[in-house]
PDB file of C-alpha atoms in Angstrom:
ATOM      1  CA  MET A  20      19.974   1.135  33.330  1.00  0.00           C
ATOM      2  CA  THR A  21      18.908  -2.480  33.016  1.00  0.00           C
ATOM      3  CA  THR A  22      19.124  -4.247  29.776  1.00  0.00           C
ATOM      4  CA  PRO A  23      15.796  -6.229  29.223  1.00  0.00           C
ATOM      5  CA  THR A  24      16.356  -9.602  27.732  1.00  0.00           C
ATOM      6  CA  PRO A  25      14.977 -11.205  25.655  1.00  0.00           C
ATOM      7  CA  PRO A  26      14.132  -8.527  22.939  1.00  0.00           C
ATOM      8  CA  LEU A  27      11.083  -9.086  20.693  1.00  0.00           C
ATOM      9  CA  PRO A  28      11.199 -11.938  18.446  1.00  0.00           C
ATOM     10  CA  ALA A  29      12.497 -11.286  14.566  1.00  0.00           C
ATOM     11  CA  ASP A  30       9.142 -11.525  13.052  1.00  0.00           C
ATOM     12  CA  ILE A  31       7.227  -9.137  15.353  1.00  0.00           C
ATOM     13  CA  LEU A  32      10.235  -6.841  15.582  1.00  0.00           C
ATOM     14  CA  ALA A  33       9.808  -6.890  11.886  1.00  0.00           C
ATOM     15  CA  ALA A  34       5.989  -5.693  12.091  1.00  0.00           C
ATOM     16  CA  LEU A  35       6.150  -3.286  14.341  1.00  0.00           C
ATOM     17  CA  ARG A  36       9.369  -1.687  12.316  1.00  0.00           C
ATOM     18  CA  ASN A  37       6.433  -0.036   9.643  1.00  0.00           C
ATOM     19  CA  ARG A  38       3.649   0.511  12.311  1.00  0.00           C
ATOM     20  CA  ASP A  39       3.064   3.441  14.388  1.00  0.00           C
ATOM     21  CA  VAL A  40       0.440   1.792  17.001  1.00  0.00           C
ATOM     22  CA  VAL A  41       0.670  -1.268  18.802  1.00  0.00           C
ATOM     23  CA  LEU A  42      -2.393  -3.191  20.692  1.00  0.00           C
ATOM     24  CA  VAL A  43      -1.556  -3.160  24.143  1.00  0.00           C
ATOM     25  CA  THR A  44      -3.733  -5.024  27.032  1.00  0.00           C
ATOM     26  CA  SER A  45      -3.302  -4.712  31.044  1.00  0.00           C
ATOM     27  CA  ARG A  46      -5.293  -6.448  33.183  1.00  0.00           C
ATOM     28  CA  ASP A  47      -6.802  -6.407  36.840  1.00  0.00           C
ATOM     29  CA  GLU A  48      -9.418  -8.288  39.106  1.00  0.00           C
ATOM     30  CA  SER A  49     -12.213  -7.153  36.758  1.00  0.00           C
ATOM     31  CA  GLY A  50     -10.481  -8.378  33.628  1.00  0.00           C
ATOM     32  CA  THR A  51      -8.200  -7.067  30.676  1.00  0.00           C
ATOM     33  CA  GLY A  52      -8.317  -4.411  28.189  1.00  0.00           C
ATOM     34  CA  THR A  53      -6.475  -3.776  25.583  1.00  0.00           C
ATOM     35  CA  VAL A  54      -5.927  -0.279  23.539  1.00  0.00           C
ATOM     36  CA  PRO A  55      -3.958   0.712  20.455  1.00  0.00           C
ATOM     37  CA  MET A  56      -0.953   2.858  21.790  1.00  0.00           C
ATOM     38  CA  GLY A  57       1.478   4.778  20.046  1.00  0.00           C
ATOM     39  CA  PHE A  58       5.299   3.126  21.094  1.00  0.00           C
ATOM     40  CA  ALA A  59       9.197   3.545  20.769  1.00  0.00           C
ATOM     41  CA  LEU A  60      11.614   0.859  19.669  1.00  0.00           C
ATOM     42  CA  ALA A  61      14.866   0.762  21.230  1.00  0.00           C
ATOM     43  CA  PRO A  62      18.285  -1.599  20.079  1.00  0.00           C
ATOM     44  CA  PRO A  63      18.187  -4.605  20.044  1.00  0.00           C
ATOM     45  CA  GLY A  64      13.743  -4.981  20.185  1.00  0.00           C
ATOM     46  CA  VAL A  65      13.271  -3.159  23.244  1.00  0.00           C
ATOM     47  CA  VAL A  66       9.498  -1.400  23.515  1.00  0.00           C
ATOM     48  CA  TYR A  67       8.501   1.622  25.079  1.00  0.00           C
ATOM     49  CA  LEU A  68       5.456   3.022  25.991  1.00  0.00           C
ATOM     50  CA  LEU A  69       4.542   6.567  26.999  1.00  0.00           C
ATOM     51  CA  THR A  70       1.316   7.286  29.088  1.00  0.00           C
ATOM     52  CA  SER A  71      -0.805   9.464  31.608  1.00  0.00           C
ATOM     53  CA  THR A  72       0.072   8.206  35.003  1.00  0.00           C
ATOM     54  CA  PHE A  73      -3.639   8.889  35.450  1.00  0.00           C
ATOM     55  CA  SER A  74      -4.586   6.487  32.314  1.00  0.00           C
ATOM     56  CA  ARG A  75      -6.478   3.058  33.446  1.00  0.00           C
ATOM     57  CA  LYS A  76      -3.837   1.008  31.818  1.00  0.00           C
ATOM     58  CA  ALA A  77      -1.130   2.764  33.856  1.00  0.00           C
ATOM     59  CA  GLN A  78      -2.868   2.330  36.997  1.00  0.00           C
ATOM     60  CA  ARG A  79      -3.016  -1.618  36.123  1.00  0.00           C
ATOM     61  CA  TRP A  80       0.462  -1.729  35.567  1.00  0.00           C
ATOM     62  CA  GLU A  81       0.964   0.004  38.982  1.00  0.00           C
ATOM     63  CA  ARG A  82      -0.737  -3.029  40.467  1.00  0.00           C
ATOM     64  CA  ASP A  83       0.146  -5.977  37.839  1.00  0.00           C
ATOM     65  CA  SER A  84       2.910  -5.397  35.492  1.00  0.00           C
ATOM     66  CA  TRP A  85       1.524  -8.135  32.903  1.00  0.00           C
ATOM     67  CA  ILE A  86       1.368  -6.861  29.315  1.00  0.00           C
ATOM     68  CA  ARG A  87       0.324  -7.937  26.075  1.00  0.00           C
ATOM     69  CA  LEU A  88       1.568  -6.636  22.921  1.00  0.00           C
ATOM     70  CA  SER A  89      -0.141  -7.484  19.571  1.00  0.00           C
ATOM     71  CA  ILE A  90      -0.041  -6.597  16.026  1.00  0.00           C
ATOM     72  CA  PRO A  91      -2.914  -4.241  14.730  1.00  0.00           C
ATOM     73  CA  GLY A  92      -5.049  -6.497  12.396  1.00  0.00           C
ATOM     74  CA  GLY A  93      -3.905 -10.305  13.876  1.00  0.00           C
ATOM     75  CA  GLY A  94      -0.979 -12.101  13.671  1.00  0.00           C
ATOM     76  CA  ALA A  95       1.569 -12.531  16.462  1.00  0.00           C
ATOM     77  CA  ALA A  96       1.616 -11.232  19.933  1.00  0.00           C
ATOM     78  CA  VAL A  97       3.797 -11.511  22.845  1.00  0.00           C
ATOM     79  CA  GLU A  98       3.845 -11.059  26.689  1.00  0.00           C
ATOM     80  CA  GLY A  99       5.972  -9.710  29.174  1.00  0.00           C
ATOM     81  CA  SER A 100       6.217  -7.164  32.092  1.00  0.00           C
ATOM     82  CA  ALA A 101       6.000  -3.174  31.866  1.00  0.00           C
ATOM     83  CA  HIS A 102       8.640  -1.234  34.650  1.00  0.00           C
ATOM     84  CA  PRO A 103       8.379   2.104  34.892  1.00  0.00           C
ATOM     85  CA  VAL A 104      11.805   3.810  33.501  1.00  0.00           C
ATOM     86  CA  ALA A 105      13.071   7.075  35.891  1.00  0.00           C
ATOM     87  CA  ALA A 106      14.199  10.045  33.771  1.00  0.00           C
ATOM     88  CA  ASP A 107      17.811   9.485  35.352  1.00  0.00           C
ATOM     89  CA  ASP A 108      17.474   6.026  33.594  1.00  0.00           C
ATOM     90  CA  ILE A 109      17.300   7.646  29.678  1.00  0.00           C
ATOM     91  CA  ASP A 110      20.473   7.995  28.075  1.00  0.00           C
ATOM     92  CA  PRO A 111      20.819  10.607  24.929  1.00  0.00           C
ATOM     93  CA  ALA A 112      21.000   7.586  22.611  1.00  0.00           C
ATOM     94  CA  LEU A 113      17.389   6.382  24.079  1.00  0.00           C
ATOM     95  CA  ALA A 114      16.222  10.068  24.829  1.00  0.00           C
ATOM     96  CA  GLU A 115      16.525  10.711  21.100  1.00  0.00           C
ATOM     97  CA  ILE A 116      14.514   7.566  20.020  1.00  0.00           C
ATOM     98  CA  LEU A 117      11.805   8.303  22.579  1.00  0.00           C
ATOM     99  CA  LEU A 118      11.458  11.938  21.484  1.00  0.00           C
ATOM    100  CA  ALA A 119      11.202  11.512  17.612  1.00  0.00           C
ATOM    101  CA  ARG A 120       8.166   8.802  18.720  1.00  0.00           C
ATOM    102  CA  PHE A 121       6.547  11.019  21.506  1.00  0.00           C
ATOM    103  CA  GLY A 122       6.882  14.433  20.758  1.00  0.00           C
ATOM    104  CA  ASP A 123       3.108  14.943  20.232  1.00  0.00           C
ATOM    105  CA  SER A 124       2.858  14.259  24.209  1.00  0.00           C
ATOM    106  CA  GLY A 125       4.585  17.493  24.814  1.00  0.00           C
ATOM    107  CA  ALA A 126       8.282  15.113  25.053  1.00  0.00           C
ATOM    108  CA  SER A 127       9.473  17.439  22.153  1.00  0.00           C
ATOM    109  CA  THR A 128      13.280  18.433  24.063  1.00  0.00           C
ATOM    110  CA  PRO A 129      14.578  16.053  26.839  1.00  0.00           C
ATOM    111  CA  GLU A 130      14.301  18.649  29.125  1.00  0.00           C
ATOM    112  CA  ALA A 131      10.441  18.404  28.170  1.00  0.00           C
ATOM    113  CA  LEU A 132      10.456  14.587  28.352  1.00  0.00           C
ATOM    114  CA  ARG A 133      12.692  14.791  31.837  1.00  0.00           C
ATOM    115  CA  GLN A 134       9.763  17.203  33.348  1.00  0.00           C
ATOM    116  CA  LEU A 135       6.885  14.793  31.769  1.00  0.00           C
ATOM    117  CA  LEU A 136       8.398  11.970  33.626  1.00  0.00           C
ATOM    118  CA  GLU A 137       9.538  14.209  37.267  1.00  0.00           C
ATOM    119  CA  THR A 138       6.113  15.901  37.777  1.00  0.00           C
ATOM    120  CA  GLY A 139       4.597  12.550  37.236  1.00  0.00           C
ATOM    121  CA  ALA A 140       2.372  13.702  34.845  1.00  0.00           C
ATOM    122  CA  HIS A 141       3.346  10.377  32.353  1.00  0.00           C
ATOM    123  CA  VAL A 142       5.090   7.126  32.697  1.00  0.00           C
ATOM    124  CA  LEU A 143       7.349   5.975  30.454  1.00  0.00           C
ATOM    125  CA  LEU A 144       7.415   1.771  30.733  1.00  0.00           C
ATOM    126  CA  ARG A 145       9.628  -0.375  29.428  1.00  0.00           C
ATOM    127  CA  VAL A 146       8.505  -3.744  28.305  1.00  0.00           C
ATOM    128  CA  ASP A 147      10.617  -6.671  29.568  1.00  0.00           C
ATOM    129  CA  GLY A 148      10.773 -10.293  29.132  1.00  0.00           C
ATOM    130  CA  LEU A 149       8.675 -10.642  26.370  1.00  0.00           C
ATOM    131  CA  ARG A 150       7.833 -14.391  25.199  1.00  0.00           C
ATOM    132  CA  ARG A 151       5.121 -16.116  22.740  1.00  0.00           C
ATOM    133  CA  GLY A 152       1.745 -15.635  24.228  1.00  0.00           C
ATOM    134  CA  ASP A 153      -0.567 -18.285  24.643  1.00  0.00           C
TER     135      ASP A 153
END
């Protein structure tokens, strides 16, 4: 598995630790769209998102990996790129973190998470290259 660099800036990491959702922005030729999303936070400050493969944001990220994460209610934002994570790239420690956060999505066991990803029903995205947004 590729190690994303750099991890979240310390102030944003601290702000996300007590939240269940982050505002996630994607873009395409018609503009941008922002939605609240659940997320998983893995060491050393890496954000993972799980969404339906057929969602508009997933389709946008398939064409343009740019992503912005913002703290709900205002505050700083970071930008980076969203990259799909294959089921085979999820080690047991990461699986535990993902299952704790995405159990309501049908990923309540490692096998269920693997099935969601392998059948193409959902896509797991790792957010890489985070830097301050403009």
